[in-house]
Coordinates of C-alpha atoms and ligand atoms in Angstrom, one line a residue:
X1 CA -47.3 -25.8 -7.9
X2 CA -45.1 -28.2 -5.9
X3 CA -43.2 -27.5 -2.0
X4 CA -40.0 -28.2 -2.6
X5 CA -38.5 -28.0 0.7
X6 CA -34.2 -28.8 0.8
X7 CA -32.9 -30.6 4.3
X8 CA -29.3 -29.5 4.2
X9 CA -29.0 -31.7 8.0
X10 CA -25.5 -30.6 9.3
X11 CA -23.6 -31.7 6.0
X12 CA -22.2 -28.2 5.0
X13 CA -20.3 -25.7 6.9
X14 CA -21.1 -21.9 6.7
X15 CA -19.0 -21.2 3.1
X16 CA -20.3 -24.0 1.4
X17 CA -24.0 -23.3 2.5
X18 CA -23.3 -19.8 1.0
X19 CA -21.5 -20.4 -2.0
X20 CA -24.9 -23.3 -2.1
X21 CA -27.4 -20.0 -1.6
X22 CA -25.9 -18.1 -4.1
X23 CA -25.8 -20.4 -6.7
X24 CA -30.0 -21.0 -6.1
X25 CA -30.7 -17.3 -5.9
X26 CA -29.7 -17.5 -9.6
X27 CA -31.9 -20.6 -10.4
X28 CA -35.6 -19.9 -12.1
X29 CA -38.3 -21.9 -9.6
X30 CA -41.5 -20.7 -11.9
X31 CA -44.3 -21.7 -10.0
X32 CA -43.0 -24.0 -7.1
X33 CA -42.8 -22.8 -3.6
X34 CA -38.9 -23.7 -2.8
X35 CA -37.7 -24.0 1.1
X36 CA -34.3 -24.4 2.4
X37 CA -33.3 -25.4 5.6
X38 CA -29.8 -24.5 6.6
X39 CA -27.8 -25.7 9.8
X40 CA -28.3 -22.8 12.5
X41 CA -25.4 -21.5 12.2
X42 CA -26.3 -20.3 8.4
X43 CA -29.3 -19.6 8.9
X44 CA -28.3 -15.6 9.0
X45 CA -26.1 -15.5 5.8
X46 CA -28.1 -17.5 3.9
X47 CA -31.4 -15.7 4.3
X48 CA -29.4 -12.6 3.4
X49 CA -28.2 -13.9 0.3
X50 CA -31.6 -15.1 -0.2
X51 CA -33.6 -12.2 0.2
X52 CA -35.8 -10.9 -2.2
X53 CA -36.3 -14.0 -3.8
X54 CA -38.8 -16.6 -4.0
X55 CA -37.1 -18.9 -2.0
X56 CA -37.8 -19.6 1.6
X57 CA -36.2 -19.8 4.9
X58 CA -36.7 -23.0 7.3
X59 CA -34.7 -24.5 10.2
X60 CA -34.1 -27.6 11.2
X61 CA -35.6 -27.4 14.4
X62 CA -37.4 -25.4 17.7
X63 CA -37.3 -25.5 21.3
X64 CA -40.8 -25.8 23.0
X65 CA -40.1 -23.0 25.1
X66 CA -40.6 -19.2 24.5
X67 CA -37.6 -18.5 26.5
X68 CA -35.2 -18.8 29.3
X69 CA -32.6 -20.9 30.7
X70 CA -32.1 -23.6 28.0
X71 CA -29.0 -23.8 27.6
X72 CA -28.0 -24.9 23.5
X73 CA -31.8 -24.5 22.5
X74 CA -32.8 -22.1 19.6
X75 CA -36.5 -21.1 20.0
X76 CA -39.5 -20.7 17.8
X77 CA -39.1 -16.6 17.9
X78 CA -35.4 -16.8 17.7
X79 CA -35.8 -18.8 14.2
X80 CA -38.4 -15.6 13.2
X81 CA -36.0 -13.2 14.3
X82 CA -33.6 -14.7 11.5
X83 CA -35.9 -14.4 9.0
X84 CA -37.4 -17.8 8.8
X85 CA -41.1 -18.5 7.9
X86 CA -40.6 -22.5 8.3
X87 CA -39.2 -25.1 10.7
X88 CA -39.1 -29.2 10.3
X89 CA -40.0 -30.7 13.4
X90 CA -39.8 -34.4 14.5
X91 CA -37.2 -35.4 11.7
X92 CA -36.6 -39.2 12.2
X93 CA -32.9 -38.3 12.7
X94 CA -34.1 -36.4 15.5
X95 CA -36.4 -38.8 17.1
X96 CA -33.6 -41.8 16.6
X97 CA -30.4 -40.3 17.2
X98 CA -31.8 -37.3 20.0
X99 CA -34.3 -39.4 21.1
X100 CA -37.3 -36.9 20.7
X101 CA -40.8 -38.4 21.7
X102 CA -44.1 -37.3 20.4
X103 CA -44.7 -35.5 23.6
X104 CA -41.7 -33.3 22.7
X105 CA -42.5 -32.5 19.1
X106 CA -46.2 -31.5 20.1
X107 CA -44.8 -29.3 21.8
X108 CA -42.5 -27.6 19.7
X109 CA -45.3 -27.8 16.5
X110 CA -47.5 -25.4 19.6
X111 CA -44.7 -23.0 19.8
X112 CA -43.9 -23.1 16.3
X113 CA -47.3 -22.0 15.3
X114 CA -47.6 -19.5 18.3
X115 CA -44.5 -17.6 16.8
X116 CA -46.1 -17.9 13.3
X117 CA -43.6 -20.6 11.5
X118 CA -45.3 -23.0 9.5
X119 CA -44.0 -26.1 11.2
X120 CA -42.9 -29.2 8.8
X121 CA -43.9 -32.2 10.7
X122 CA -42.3 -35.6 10.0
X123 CA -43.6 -39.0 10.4
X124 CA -42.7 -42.3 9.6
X125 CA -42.2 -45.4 10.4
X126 CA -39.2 -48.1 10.7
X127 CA -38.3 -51.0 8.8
X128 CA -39.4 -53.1 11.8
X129 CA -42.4 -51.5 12.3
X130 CA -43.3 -52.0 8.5
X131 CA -42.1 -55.7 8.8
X132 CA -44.1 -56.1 11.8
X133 CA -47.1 -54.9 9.9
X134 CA -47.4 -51.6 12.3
X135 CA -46.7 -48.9 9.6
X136 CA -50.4 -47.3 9.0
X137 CA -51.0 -47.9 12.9
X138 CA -47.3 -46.0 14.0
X139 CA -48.0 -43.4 11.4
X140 CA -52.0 -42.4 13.1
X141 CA -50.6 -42.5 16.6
X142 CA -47.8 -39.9 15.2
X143 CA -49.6 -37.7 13.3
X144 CA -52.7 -37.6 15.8
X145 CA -49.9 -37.1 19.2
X146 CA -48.4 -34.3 17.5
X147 CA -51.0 -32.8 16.3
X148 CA -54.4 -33.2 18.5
X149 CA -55.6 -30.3 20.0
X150 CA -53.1 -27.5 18.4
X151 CA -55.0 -24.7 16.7
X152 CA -54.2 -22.9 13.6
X153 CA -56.1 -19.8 12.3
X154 CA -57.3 -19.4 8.4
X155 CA -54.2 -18.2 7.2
X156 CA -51.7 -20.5 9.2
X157 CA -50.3 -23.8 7.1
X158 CA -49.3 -27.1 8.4
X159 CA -47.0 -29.3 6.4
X160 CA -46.6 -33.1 7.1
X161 CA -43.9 -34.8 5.5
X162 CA -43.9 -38.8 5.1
X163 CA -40.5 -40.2 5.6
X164 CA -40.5 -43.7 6.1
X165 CA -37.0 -43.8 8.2
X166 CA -35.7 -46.9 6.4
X167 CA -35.8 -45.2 2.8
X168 CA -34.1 -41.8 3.8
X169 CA -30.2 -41.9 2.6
X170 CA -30.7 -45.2 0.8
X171 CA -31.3 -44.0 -3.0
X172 CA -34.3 -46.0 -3.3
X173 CA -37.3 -44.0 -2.9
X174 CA -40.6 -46.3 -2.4
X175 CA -43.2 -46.4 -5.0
X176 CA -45.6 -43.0 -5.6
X177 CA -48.7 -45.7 -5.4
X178 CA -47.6 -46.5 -1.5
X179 CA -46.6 -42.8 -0.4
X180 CA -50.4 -42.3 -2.4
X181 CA -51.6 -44.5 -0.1
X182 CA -49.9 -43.7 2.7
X183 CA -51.2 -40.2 2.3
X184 CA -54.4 -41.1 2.5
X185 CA -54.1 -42.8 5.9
X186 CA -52.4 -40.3 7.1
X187 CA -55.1 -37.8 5.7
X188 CA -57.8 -39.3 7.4
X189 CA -56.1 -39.2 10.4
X190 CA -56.3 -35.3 10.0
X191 CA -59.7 -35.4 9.2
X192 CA -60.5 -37.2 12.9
X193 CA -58.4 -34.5 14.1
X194 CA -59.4 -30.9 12.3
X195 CA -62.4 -29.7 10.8
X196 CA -62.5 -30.8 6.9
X197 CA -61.6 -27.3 5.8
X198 CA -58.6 -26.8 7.7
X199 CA -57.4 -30.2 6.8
X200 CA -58.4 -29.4 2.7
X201 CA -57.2 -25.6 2.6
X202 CA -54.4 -25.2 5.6
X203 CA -52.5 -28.6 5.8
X204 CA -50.2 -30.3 3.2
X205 CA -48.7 -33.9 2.6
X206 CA -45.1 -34.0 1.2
X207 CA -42.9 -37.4 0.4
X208 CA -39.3 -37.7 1.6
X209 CA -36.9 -40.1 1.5
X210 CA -34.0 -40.7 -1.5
X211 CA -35.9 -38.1 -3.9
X212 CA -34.1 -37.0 -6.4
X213 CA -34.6 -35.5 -10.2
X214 CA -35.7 -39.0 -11.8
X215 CA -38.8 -39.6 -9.5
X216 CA -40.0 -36.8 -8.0
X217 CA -42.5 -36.3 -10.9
X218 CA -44.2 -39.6 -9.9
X219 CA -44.9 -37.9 -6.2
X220 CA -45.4 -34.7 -7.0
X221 CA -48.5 -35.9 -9.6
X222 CA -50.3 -37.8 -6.8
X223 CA -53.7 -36.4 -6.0
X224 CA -52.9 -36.3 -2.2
X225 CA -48.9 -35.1 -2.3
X226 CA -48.5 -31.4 -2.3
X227 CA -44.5 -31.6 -2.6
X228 CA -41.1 -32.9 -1.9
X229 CA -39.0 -33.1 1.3
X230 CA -35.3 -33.1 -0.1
X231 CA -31.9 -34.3 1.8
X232 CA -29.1 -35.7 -0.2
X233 CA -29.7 -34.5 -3.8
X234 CA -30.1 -31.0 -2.4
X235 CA -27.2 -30.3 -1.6
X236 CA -25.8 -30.2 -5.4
X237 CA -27.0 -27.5 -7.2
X238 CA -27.6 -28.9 -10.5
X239 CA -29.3 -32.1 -8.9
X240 CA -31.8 -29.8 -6.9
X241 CA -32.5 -27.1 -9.7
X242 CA -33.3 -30.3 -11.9
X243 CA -35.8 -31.8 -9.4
X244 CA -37.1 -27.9 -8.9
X245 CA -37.9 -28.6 -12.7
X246 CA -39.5 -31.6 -12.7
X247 CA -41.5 -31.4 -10.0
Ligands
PGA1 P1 -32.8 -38.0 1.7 O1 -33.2 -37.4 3.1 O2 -33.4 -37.2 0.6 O3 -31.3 -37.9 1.6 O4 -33.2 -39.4 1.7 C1 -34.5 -36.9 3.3 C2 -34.6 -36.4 4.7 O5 -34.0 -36.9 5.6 O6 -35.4 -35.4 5.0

């Protein structure tokens, strides 16, 4: 069983994020736990149209506050209420473009939790970090800022989703044998963090960046990968049924 989780960003308006649901409600997924995240605005109509299938509802993000005067935000129970059971948090586009910090996301991965979402959490690092030979050092201090100290119980997941920033949109996906490696960095991170079987039975490691039908069988067969985090080619229906199939 592969996560295949699709990142629809804010590429497609409320009629073509339908027309999108409707044409996976009719796809077969077999045994692979599919997630879509839809803009906010869709999050209502699609989730209908989705409803009583094995498809999942995630959004794209949380506020860190329960509730209040915030004006714009969207919070953790608010994304519930829709019928959501998942929410990315810390996308790269968010920490680049909206300048999020690591202080921010921990926060919104507590309040995520607290409203029962399983939060998505991404990390990754840049092209200059990589050049500058920062990458394993960027990706501990995120993982370990925006997780340390939040508590999940037995039946509560965590996903983490390696994106390294400079592959996502490019159509070049790294190698499986670096994401394997980077997983493992990135897995004994969580073993400094959690107890060993919260880290081997309640927290997952997905790949993202330029996945599409061609390679995502050479992530999804890593030992340490437990799925797929999907932009661009999930937004076509036959491009994401066909990695849905080979994954
Ligand atoms: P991509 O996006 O698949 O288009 O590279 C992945 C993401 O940003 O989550």
């Amino acid at each position: 069983m592969a996560l295949v989780i699709a990142n629809w960003k804010m590429k497609l308006g409320i009629d073509d994020s339908l027309a999108l649901a409707k044409a996976l409600k009719r796809l077969r997924v077999g045994d692979q736990k599919v997630v879509v995240c839809p803009s906010f605005v869709s999050l209502t109509d699609v989730g209908g149209v989705l409803k009583g299938t094995k498809i999942a509802l995630g959004a794209q993000d949380c506020f860190w506050e329960s509730e209040g005067a915030f004006t714009g935000e969207i919070s953790a129970k608010q994304i519930r209420q829709v019928g959501c059971q998942y929410v990315i948090i810390g996308h790269s586009e968010r920490r680049h473009v909206l300048k999020e910090t690591d202080e921010m996301i921990h926060k919104k991965i507590r309040m995520a939790v607290s409203a029962g979402l399983t939060p998505i959490v991404c990390v990754g690092e840049t092209f200059d970090e990589r050049q500058n030979g920062a990458k394993d050092y960027i990706l501990i201090q995120q993982t370990t800022r925006a997780l340390q100290g939040i508590e999940i119980d037995s039946a509560q997941q965590i996903i983490i989703a390696y994106e390294p920033v400079w592959v996502i949109g490019s159509g070049q996906a790294i190698e499986p044998a670096e994401a394997e490696s980077t997983h493992q960095v990135i897995r004994q991170t969580l073993f400094d963090l959690f107890p060993a079987t919260v880290v081997n039975s309640n927290i997952h490691i997905v790949y993202g960046g330029s996945v599409d039908a061609d390679n995502v069988a050479g992530f999804t067969g890593l030992a340490h990968t437990s799925g797929v985090l999907v932009g661009g080619a999930s937004l076509n229906v036959d491009a994401f049924a066909a990695i849905i199939k080979n994954a």
